[in-house]
């Protein structure tokens, strides 16, 4: 039986050139078993074919530990920290106003 | 004037030392990240860490130019807002039923629901993933929203509030 059929919908499989034949595009589980094959959910528009569904934290993880761009990922994390700080400060300000 | 005994002073010193140690262990990774964000990729792994390297702002300009940063942040915000609203909705409805309406075996049902809190996430993770994959929902936001729309913790807290 064809492997792509066995795995369900074709969207789940990606026919890429690799020694193992088919690559499951959507799981990090696979990345654990075959560390050479990077799923790259966030940074690969060509393969996923749609505008990114990715969440910020996943992108930071991927940049750091899949693509090994540590400095870049740190910068992203710092900006995320600042954004969260801003949101928190707004919330604090709002809460104080509600109490008064 | 009351004289503080030697024993007390030693106790205070030890207390501050422990607190300082814990503080350092929490702050150092953050400072490490801050310093790494100004380094090139090679400099990150230098062995005696130089906390202040020759600063390059390249990483930050890259984040601004290359990355799809606003889009990712919007995804995050979208998910948080939708999940929070859904959680509040479902939790209040369930908590109202559990606290105000009397039906047979209410407490047993509530306890069973709370017992799911005790199952560590690592146990559920892989079955959850395969279920989501069989539903064909991988790589979608709907999967995240559906998984997180119900929370026993929220039901528990709001039930306490109702009673």
PDB file of C-alpha atoms in Angstrom:
ATOM      1  CA  UNK A   1       0.000   0.000   0.000  1.00  0.00           C
ATOM      2  CA  UNK A   2       1.222   3.428  -0.865  1.00  0.00           C
ATOM      3  CA  UNK A   3       2.725   5.099   2.167  1.00  0.00           C
ATOM      4  CA  UNK A   4       1.089   8.447   1.550  1.00  0.00           C
ATOM      5  CA  UNK A   5      -2.332   6.770   1.499  1.00  0.00           C
ATOM      6  CA  UNK A   6      -1.612   4.895   4.685  1.00  0.00           C
ATOM      7  CA  UNK A   7      -0.788   8.126   6.478  1.00  0.00           C
ATOM      8  CA  UNK A   8      -4.079   9.733   5.585  1.00  0.00           C
ATOM      9  CA  UNK A   9      -4.601  12.886   3.620  1.00  0.00           C
ATOM     10  CA  UNK A  10      -1.930  13.956   1.205  1.00  0.00           C
ATOM     11  CA  UNK A  11      -1.615  17.260   3.008  1.00  0.00           C
ATOM     12  CA  UNK A  12       0.029  15.394   5.823  1.00  0.00           C
ATOM     13  CA  UNK A  13       2.899  14.163   3.700  1.00  0.00           C
ATOM     14  CA  UNK A  14       5.460  16.080   1.835  1.00  0.00           C
ATOM     15  CA  UNK A  15       7.270  14.561  -1.080  1.00  0.00           C
ATOM     16  CA  UNK A  16      10.709  15.956  -0.592  1.00  0.00           C
ATOM     17  CA  UNK A  17      13.994  14.573  -1.722  1.00  0.00           C
ATOM     18  CA  UNK A  18      15.570  12.738   1.180  1.00  0.00           C
ATOM     19  CA  UNK A  19      16.978   9.331   1.909  1.00  0.00           C
ATOM     20  CA  UNK A  20      13.957   8.314   3.930  1.00  0.00           C
ATOM     21  CA  UNK A  21      11.564   9.047   1.105  1.00  0.00           C
ATOM     22  CA  UNK A  22       8.513  10.661   2.581  1.00  0.00           C
ATOM     23  CA  UNK A  23       8.790  13.273   5.232  1.00  0.00           C
ATOM     24  CA  UNK A  24       6.013  14.086   7.606  1.00  0.00           C
ATOM     25  CA  UNK A  25       5.881  17.808   7.342  1.00  0.00           C
ATOM     26  CA  UNK A  26       3.852  18.555  10.380  1.00  0.00           C
ATOM     27  CA  UNK A  27       5.482  16.937  13.329  1.00  0.00           C
ATOM     28  CA  UNK A  28       8.307  17.781  15.556  1.00  0.00           C
ATOM     29  CA  UNK A  29       8.175  14.151  16.634  1.00  0.00           C
ATOM     30  CA  UNK A  30       9.711  13.373  13.303  1.00  0.00           C
ATOM     31  CA  UNK A  31      12.372  15.956  13.909  1.00  0.00           C
ATOM     32  CA  UNK A  32      13.275  14.101  17.070  1.00  0.00           C
ATOM     33  CA  UNK A  33      13.785  10.849  15.169  1.00  0.00           C
ATOM     34  CA  UNK A  34      15.586  12.306  12.169  1.00  0.00           C
ATOM     35  CA  UNK A  35      17.402  15.393  13.410  1.00  0.00           C
ATOM     36  CA  UNK A  36      18.830  16.055   9.952  1.00  0.00           C
ATOM     37  CA  UNK A  37      15.411  16.859   8.555  1.00  0.00           C
ATOM     38  CA  UNK A  38      14.080  20.144   9.759  1.00  0.00           C
ATOM     39  CA  UNK A  39      10.345  20.676   9.660  1.00  0.00           C
ATOM     40  CA  UNK A  40      10.697  24.453   9.658  1.00  0.00           C
ATOM     41  CA  UNK A  41       7.089  25.382  10.169  1.00  0.00           C
ATOM     42  CA  UNK A  42       7.685  29.091  10.428  1.00  0.00           C
ATOM     43  CA  UNK A  43      10.424  29.899   8.013  1.00  0.00           C
ATOM     44  CA  UNK A  44       9.567  27.849   4.991  1.00  0.00           C
ATOM     45  CA  UNK A  45       6.781  29.453   3.039  1.00  0.00           C
ATOM     46  CA  UNK A  46       7.625  27.530  -0.105  1.00  0.00           C
ATOM     47  CA  UNK A  47       6.875  24.170   1.429  1.00  0.00           C
ATOM     48  CA  UNK A  48       3.965  24.997   3.695  1.00  0.00           C
ATOM     49  CA  UNK A  49       2.504  27.052   0.894  1.00  0.00           C
ATOM     50  CA  UNK A  50       0.339  29.328   3.009  1.00  0.00           C
ATOM     51  CA  UNK A  51       0.849  32.497   4.940  1.00  0.00           C
ATOM     52  CA  UNK A  52       2.367  31.609   8.223  1.00  0.00           C
ATOM     53  CA  UNK A  53       0.163  30.105  10.901  1.00  0.00           C
ATOM     54  CA  UNK A  54       3.068  30.124  13.265  1.00  0.00           C
ATOM     55  CA  UNK A  55       3.099  31.575  16.758  1.00  0.00           C
ATOM     56  CA  UNK A  56       5.891  33.865  17.883  1.00  0.00           C
ATOM     57  CA  UNK A  57       7.322  31.558  20.526  1.00  0.00           C
ATOM     58  CA  UNK A  58       7.489  28.635  18.101  1.00  0.00           C
ATOM     59  CA  UNK A  59       9.362  30.820  15.650  1.00  0.00           C
ATOM     60  CA  UNK A  60      11.874  31.814  18.301  1.00  0.00           C
ATOM     61  CA  UNK A  61      12.359  28.159  19.232  1.00  0.00           C
ATOM     62  CA  UNK A  62      12.832  27.229  15.620  1.00  0.00           C
ATOM     63  CA  UNK A  63      15.306  30.013  14.888  1.00  0.00           C
ATOM     64  CA  UNK A  64      17.390  29.065  17.889  1.00  0.00           C
ATOM     65  CA  UNK A  65      17.336  25.284  18.002  1.00  0.00           C
ATOM     66  CA  UNK A  66      16.481  24.211  14.466  1.00  0.00           C
ATOM     67  CA  UNK A  67      18.233  26.868  12.405  1.00  0.00           C
ATOM     68  CA  UNK A  68      20.908  27.589  15.025  1.00  0.00           C
ATOM     69  CA  UNK A  69      20.655  31.363  14.700  1.00  0.00           C
ATOM     70  CA  UNK A  70      21.138  32.096  18.369  1.00  0.00           C
ATOM     71  CA  UNK A  71      21.838  35.809  18.260  1.00  0.00           C
ATOM     72  CA  UNK A  72      18.882  36.440  15.991  1.00  0.00           C
ATOM     73  CA  UNK A  73      16.577  34.365  18.204  1.00  0.00           C
ATOM     74  CA  UNK A  74      17.782  36.227  21.289  1.00  0.00           C
ATOM     75  CA  UNK A  75      16.943  39.517  19.633  1.00  0.00           C
ATOM     76  CA  UNK A  76      13.478  38.199  18.788  1.00  0.00           C
ATOM     77  CA  UNK A  77      13.001  37.054  22.371  1.00  0.00           C
ATOM     78  CA  UNK A  78      14.036  40.468  23.683  1.00  0.00           C
ATOM     79  CA  UNK A  79      11.474  42.176  21.472  1.00  0.00           C
ATOM     80  CA  UNK A  80       8.832  39.707  22.650  1.00  0.00           C
ATOM     81  CA  UNK A  81       9.792  40.545  26.224  1.00  0.00           C
ATOM     82  CA  UNK A  82       9.362  44.258  25.559  1.00  0.00           C
ATOM     83  CA  UNK A  83       5.972  43.688  23.906  1.00  0.00           C
ATOM     84  CA  UNK A  84       4.748  41.655  26.870  1.00  0.00           C
ATOM     85  CA  UNK A  85       6.084  44.318  29.219  1.00  0.00           C
ATOM     86  CA  UNK A  86       4.063  46.953  27.394  1.00  0.00           C
ATOM     87  CA  UNK A  87       0.898  44.837  27.585  1.00  0.00           C
ATOM     88  CA  UNK A  88       1.475  44.218  31.302  1.00  0.00           C
ATOM     89  CA  UNK A  89       2.005  47.908  32.022  1.00  0.00           C
ATOM     90  CA  UNK A  90      -1.185  48.803  30.181  1.00  0.00           C
ATOM     91  CA  UNK A  91      -3.032  46.209  32.241  1.00  0.00           C
ATOM     92  CA  UNK A  92      -1.566  47.524  35.500  1.00  0.00           C
ATOM     93  CA  UNK A  93      -2.540  51.065  34.601  1.00  0.00           C
ATOM     94  CA  UNK A  94      -6.050  49.929  33.703  1.00  0.00           C
ATOM     95  CA  UNK A  95      -6.466  47.934  36.932  1.00  0.00           C
ATOM     96  CA  UNK A  96      -5.350  50.883  39.052  1.00  0.00           C
ATOM     97  CA  UNK A  97      -7.834  53.095  37.292  1.00  0.00           C
ATOM     98  CA  UNK A  98     -10.612  50.583  37.950  1.00  0.00           C
ATOM     99  CA  UNK A  99      -9.776  50.419  41.647  1.00  0.00           C
ATOM    100  CA  UNK A 100      -9.716  54.175  42.150  1.00  0.00           C
TER     101      UNK A 100
ATOM    102  CA  UNK B   1      20.070  49.868  73.130  1.00  0.00           C
ATOM    103  CA  UNK B   2      19.349  46.289  72.308  1.00  0.00           C
ATOM    104  CA  UNK B   3      22.358  44.362  71.158  1.00  0.00           C
ATOM    105  CA  UNK B   4      21.833  41.894  68.355  1.00  0.00           C
ATOM    106  CA  UNK B   5      23.398  38.574  69.114  1.00  0.00           C
ATOM    107  CA  UNK B   6      25.986  36.937  66.863  1.00  0.00           C
ATOM    108  CA  UNK B   7      23.643  34.081  66.119  1.00  0.00           C
ATOM    109  CA  UNK B   8      21.032  36.420  64.717  1.00  0.00           C
ATOM    110  CA  UNK B   9      23.514  38.206  62.481  1.00  0.00           C
ATOM    111  CA  UNK B  10      24.753  34.914  61.032  1.00  0.00           C
ATOM    112  CA  UNK B  11      21.175  33.871  60.340  1.00  0.00           C
ATOM    113  CA  UNK B  12      20.477  37.116  58.492  1.00  0.00           C
ATOM    114  CA  UNK B  13      23.674  36.770  56.452  1.00  0.00           C
ATOM    115  CA  UNK B  14      22.777  33.222  55.428  1.00  0.00           C
ATOM    116  CA  UNK B  15      19.266  34.284  54.559  1.00  0.00           C
ATOM    117  CA  UNK B  16      20.492  37.079  52.311  1.00  0.00           C
ATOM    118  CA  UNK B  17      23.075  34.798  50.713  1.00  0.00           C
ATOM    119  CA  UNK B  18      20.385  32.270  49.767  1.00  0.00           C
ATOM    120  CA  UNK B  19      18.100  34.958  48.429  1.00  0.00           C
ATOM    121  CA  UNK B  20      20.950  36.458  46.427  1.00  0.00           C
ATOM    122  CA  UNK B  21      21.836  33.065  44.975  1.00  0.00           C
ATOM    123  CA  UNK B  22      18.276  32.419  43.868  1.00  0.00           C
ATOM    124  CA  UNK B  23      18.043  35.895  42.370  1.00  0.00           C
ATOM    125  CA  UNK B  24      21.260  35.446  40.425  1.00  0.00           C
ATOM    126  CA  UNK B  25      20.142  32.073  39.094  1.00  0.00           C
ATOM    127  CA  UNK B  26      17.004  33.717  37.731  1.00  0.00           C
ATOM    128  CA  UNK B  27      18.563  36.873  36.342  1.00  0.00           C
ATOM    129  CA  UNK B  28      21.681  35.430  34.704  1.00  0.00           C
ATOM    130  CA  UNK B  29      19.879  33.591  31.848  1.00  0.00           C
ATOM    131  CA  UNK B  30      18.029  36.763  31.046  1.00  0.00           C
ATOM    132  CA  UNK B  31      21.223  38.818  30.952  1.00  0.00           C
ATOM    133  CA  UNK B  32      22.820  36.077  28.877  1.00  0.00           C
ATOM    134  CA  UNK B  33      20.003  36.391  26.362  1.00  0.00           C
ATOM    135  CA  UNK B  34      20.356  40.167  26.336  1.00  0.00           C
ATOM    136  CA  UNK B  35      24.074  39.934  25.666  1.00  0.00           C
ATOM    137  CA  UNK B  36      23.610  37.199  23.050  1.00  0.00           C
ATOM    138  CA  UNK B  37      21.160  39.358  21.156  1.00  0.00           C
ATOM    139  CA  UNK B  38      23.967  41.820  20.429  1.00  0.00           C
ATOM    140  CA  UNK B  39      26.421  39.186  19.231  1.00  0.00           C
ATOM    141  CA  UNK B  40      27.077  37.472  15.963  1.00  0.00           C
ATOM    142  CA  UNK B  41      26.436  33.759  15.804  1.00  0.00           C
ATOM    143  CA  UNK B  42      30.082  32.843  16.314  1.00  0.00           C
ATOM    144  CA  UNK B  43      30.523  35.005  19.367  1.00  0.00           C
ATOM    145  CA  UNK B  44      27.626  33.393  21.203  1.00  0.00           C
ATOM    146  CA  UNK B  45      29.629  30.250  21.945  1.00  0.00           C
ATOM    147  CA  UNK B  46      32.906  31.830  23.009  1.00  0.00           C
ATOM    148  CA  UNK B  47      33.978  30.025  26.088  1.00  0.00           C
ATOM    149  CA  UNK B  48      34.690  32.552  28.743  1.00  0.00           C
ATOM    150  CA  UNK B  49      31.516  34.470  28.054  1.00  0.00           C
ATOM    151  CA  UNK B  50      32.146  38.107  27.262  1.00  0.00           C
ATOM    152  CA  UNK B  51      29.097  39.774  28.666  1.00  0.00           C
ATOM    153  CA  UNK B  52      29.636  42.918  26.666  1.00  0.00           C
ATOM    154  CA  UNK B  53      30.750  42.154  23.135  1.00  0.00           C
ATOM    155  CA  UNK B  54      31.374  44.633  20.359  1.00  0.00           C
ATOM    156  CA  UNK B  55      27.777  45.467  19.811  1.00  0.00           C
ATOM    157  CA  UNK B  56      26.159  44.787  16.498  1.00  0.00           C
ATOM    158  CA  UNK B  57      22.590  45.831  16.015  1.00  0.00           C
ATOM    159  CA  UNK B  58      22.418  43.478  13.050  1.00  0.00           C
ATOM    160  CA  UNK B  59      20.164  40.996  14.843  1.00  0.00           C
ATOM    161  CA  UNK B  60      17.606  43.640  15.669  1.00  0.00           C
ATOM    162  CA  UNK B  61      17.584  45.099  12.187  1.00  0.00           C
ATOM    163  CA  UNK B  62      17.191  41.561  10.860  1.00  0.00           C
ATOM    164  CA  UNK B  63      14.190  41.003  13.094  1.00  0.00           C
ATOM    165  CA  UNK B  64      12.676  44.169  11.772  1.00  0.00           C
ATOM    166  CA  UNK B  65      13.422  43.512   8.104  1.00  0.00           C
ATOM    167  CA  UNK B  66      13.492  39.767   7.473  1.00  0.00           C
ATOM    168  CA  UNK B  67      11.145  38.188   9.976  1.00  0.00           C
ATOM    169  CA  UNK B  68       7.425  38.165   9.597  1.00  0.00           C
ATOM    170  CA  UNK B  69       7.313  39.574  13.107  1.00  0.00           C
ATOM    171  CA  UNK B  70       4.011  41.522  13.175  1.00  0.00           C
ATOM    172  CA  UNK B  71       2.236  38.600  11.547  1.00  0.00           C
ATOM    173  CA  UNK B  72       3.540  36.182  14.192  1.00  0.00           C
ATOM    174  CA  UNK B  73       2.618  38.547  16.980  1.00  0.00           C
ATOM    175  CA  UNK B  74      -0.846  38.931  15.525  1.00  0.00           C
ATOM    176  CA  UNK B  75      -1.191  35.134  15.456  1.00  0.00           C
ATOM    177  CA  UNK B  76      -0.233  35.012  19.114  1.00  0.00           C
ATOM    178  CA  UNK B  77      -2.661  37.761  20.064  1.00  0.00           C
ATOM    179  CA  UNK B  78      -5.452  36.167  18.048  1.00  0.00           C
ATOM    180  CA  UNK B  79      -4.969  32.819  19.764  1.00  0.00           C
ATOM    181  CA  UNK B  80      -4.764  34.318  23.244  1.00  0.00           C
ATOM    182  CA  UNK B  81      -7.883  36.411  22.847  1.00  0.00           C
ATOM    183  CA  UNK B  82     -10.004  33.634  21.344  1.00  0.00           C
ATOM    184  CA  UNK B  83      -8.829  31.028  23.844  1.00  0.00           C
ATOM    185  CA  UNK B  84      -9.371  33.333  26.819  1.00  0.00           C
ATOM    186  CA  UNK B  85     -12.893  34.254  25.744  1.00  0.00           C
ATOM    187  CA  UNK B  86     -13.796  30.611  25.121  1.00  0.00           C
ATOM    188  CA  UNK B  87     -12.303  29.483  28.410  1.00  0.00           C
ATOM    189  CA  UNK B  88     -14.243  32.091  30.374  1.00  0.00           C
ATOM    190  CA  UNK B  89     -17.445  31.131  28.572  1.00  0.00           C
ATOM    191  CA  UNK B  90     -17.138  27.375  29.064  1.00  0.00           C
ATOM    192  CA  UNK B  91     -15.783  27.639  32.600  1.00  0.00           C
ATOM    193  CA  UNK B  92     -18.563  29.882  33.854  1.00  0.00           C
ATOM    194  CA  UNK B  93     -21.251  27.711  32.298  1.00  0.00           C
ATOM    195  CA  UNK B  94     -19.829  24.515  33.786  1.00  0.00           C
ATOM    196  CA  UNK B  95     -19.137  26.118  37.146  1.00  0.00           C
ATOM    197  CA  UNK B  96     -22.691  27.428  37.377  1.00  0.00           C
ATOM    198  CA  UNK B  97     -24.072  23.956  36.777  1.00  0.00           C
ATOM    199  CA  UNK B  98     -21.722  22.412  39.307  1.00  0.00           C
ATOM    200  CA  UNK B  99     -22.474  24.940  42.039  1.00  0.00           C
ATOM    201  CA  UNK B 100     -26.178  25.832  41.676  1.00  0.00           C
ATOM    202  CA  UNK B 101     -27.939  22.938  40.001  1.00  0.00           C
ATOM    203  CA  UNK B 102     -28.496  19.719  41.918  1.00  0.00           C
ATOM    204  CA  UNK B 103     -28.306  16.613  39.801  1.00  0.00           C
ATOM    205  CA  UNK B 104     -27.455  13.032  40.751  1.00  0.00           C
ATOM    206  CA  UNK B 105     -23.776  12.254  41.338  1.00  0.00           C
ATOM    207  CA  UNK B 106     -22.838  15.880  40.899  1.00  0.00           C
ATOM    208  CA  UNK B 107     -19.864  15.764  43.217  1.00  0.00           C
ATOM    209  CA  UNK B 108     -18.532  12.540  41.745  1.00  0.00           C
ATOM    210  CA  UNK B 109     -18.639  14.052  38.288  1.00  0.00           C
ATOM    211  CA  UNK B 110     -16.921  17.192  39.518  1.00  0.00           C
ATOM    212  CA  UNK B 111     -14.202  15.181  41.229  1.00  0.00           C
ATOM    213  CA  UNK B 112     -13.593  13.134  38.102  1.00  0.00           C
ATOM    214  CA  UNK B 113     -13.316  16.331  36.128  1.00  0.00           C
ATOM    215  CA  UNK B 114     -10.844  17.726  38.635  1.00  0.00           C
ATOM    216  CA  UNK B 115      -8.903  14.469  38.599  1.00  0.00           C
ATOM    217  CA  UNK B 116      -7.855  15.226  35.025  1.00  0.00           C
ATOM    218  CA  UNK B 117      -5.751  18.012  36.519  1.00  0.00           C
ATOM    219  CA  UNK B 118      -3.581  15.361  38.089  1.00  0.00           C
ATOM    220  CA  UNK B 119      -2.659  13.721  34.786  1.00  0.00           C
ATOM    221  CA  UNK B 120       0.607  15.246  33.615  1.00  0.00           C
ATOM    222  CA  UNK B 121       0.505  16.769  30.164  1.00  0.00           C
ATOM    223  CA  UNK B 122       3.306  14.548  28.902  1.00  0.00           C
ATOM    224  CA  UNK B 123       0.976  11.559  29.190  1.00  0.00           C
ATOM    225  CA  UNK B 124      -1.703  13.138  27.014  1.00  0.00           C
ATOM    226  CA  UNK B 125       0.578  14.857  24.557  1.00  0.00           C
ATOM    227  CA  UNK B 126       1.214  12.124  21.987  1.00  0.00           C
ATOM    228  CA  UNK B 127      -2.341  10.680  21.850  1.00  0.00           C
ATOM    229  CA  UNK B 128      -3.576  14.254  21.513  1.00  0.00           C
ATOM    230  CA  UNK B 129      -1.226  14.838  18.629  1.00  0.00           C
ATOM    231  CA  UNK B 130      -2.324  11.719  16.791  1.00  0.00           C
ATOM    232  CA  UNK B 131      -5.997  12.550  17.293  1.00  0.00           C
ATOM    233  CA  UNK B 132      -5.436  16.018  15.908  1.00  0.00           C
ATOM    234  CA  UNK B 133      -3.534  14.561  12.982  1.00  0.00           C
ATOM    235  CA  UNK B 134      -6.317  12.120  12.193  1.00  0.00           C
ATOM    236  CA  UNK B 135      -8.766  15.001  12.200  1.00  0.00           C
ATOM    237  CA  UNK B 136      -6.506  16.700   9.684  1.00  0.00           C
ATOM    238  CA  UNK B 137      -6.086  19.744  11.871  1.00  0.00           C
ATOM    239  CA  UNK B 138      -2.328  19.875  12.176  1.00  0.00           C
ATOM    240  CA  UNK B 139      -0.745  23.215  11.296  1.00  0.00           C
ATOM    241  CA  UNK B 140      -3.973  25.065  12.020  1.00  0.00           C
ATOM    242  CA  UNK B 141      -5.002  27.461  14.725  1.00  0.00           C
ATOM    243  CA  UNK B 142      -8.247  25.577  15.223  1.00  0.00           C
ATOM    244  CA  UNK B 143      -6.341  22.692  16.787  1.00  0.00           C
ATOM    245  CA  UNK B 144      -4.785  24.921  19.437  1.00  0.00           C
ATOM    246  CA  UNK B 145      -8.078  26.643  20.133  1.00  0.00           C
ATOM    247  CA  UNK B 146     -10.044  23.393  20.470  1.00  0.00           C
ATOM    248  CA  UNK B 147      -7.502  21.814  22.779  1.00  0.00           C
ATOM    249  CA  UNK B 148      -7.328  24.775  25.119  1.00  0.00           C
ATOM    250  CA  UNK B 149     -10.959  25.866  25.129  1.00  0.00           C
ATOM    251  CA  UNK B 150     -11.818  23.811  28.219  1.00  0.00           C
ATOM    252  CA  UNK B 151      -9.958  23.937  31.501  1.00  0.00           C
ATOM    253  CA  UNK B 152     -10.759  22.154  34.778  1.00  0.00           C
ATOM    254  CA  UNK B 153      -8.758  24.731  36.715  1.00  0.00           C
ATOM    255  CA  UNK B 154     -10.989  27.563  35.547  1.00  0.00           C
ATOM    256  CA  UNK B 155     -14.113  25.590  36.396  1.00  0.00           C
ATOM    257  CA  UNK B 156     -12.743  24.899  39.857  1.00  0.00           C
ATOM    258  CA  UNK B 157     -11.877  28.548  40.543  1.00  0.00           C
ATOM    259  CA  UNK B 158     -15.192  29.942  39.324  1.00  0.00           C
ATOM    260  CA  UNK B 159     -17.133  27.261  41.205  1.00  0.00           C
ATOM    261  CA  UNK B 160     -15.408  28.392  44.391  1.00  0.00           C
ATOM    262  CA  UNK B 161     -16.418  31.945  43.563  1.00  0.00           C
ATOM    263  CA  UNK B 162     -20.072  31.000  43.010  1.00  0.00           C
ATOM    264  CA  UNK B 163     -20.415  29.183  46.325  1.00  0.00           C
TER     265      UNK B 163
END
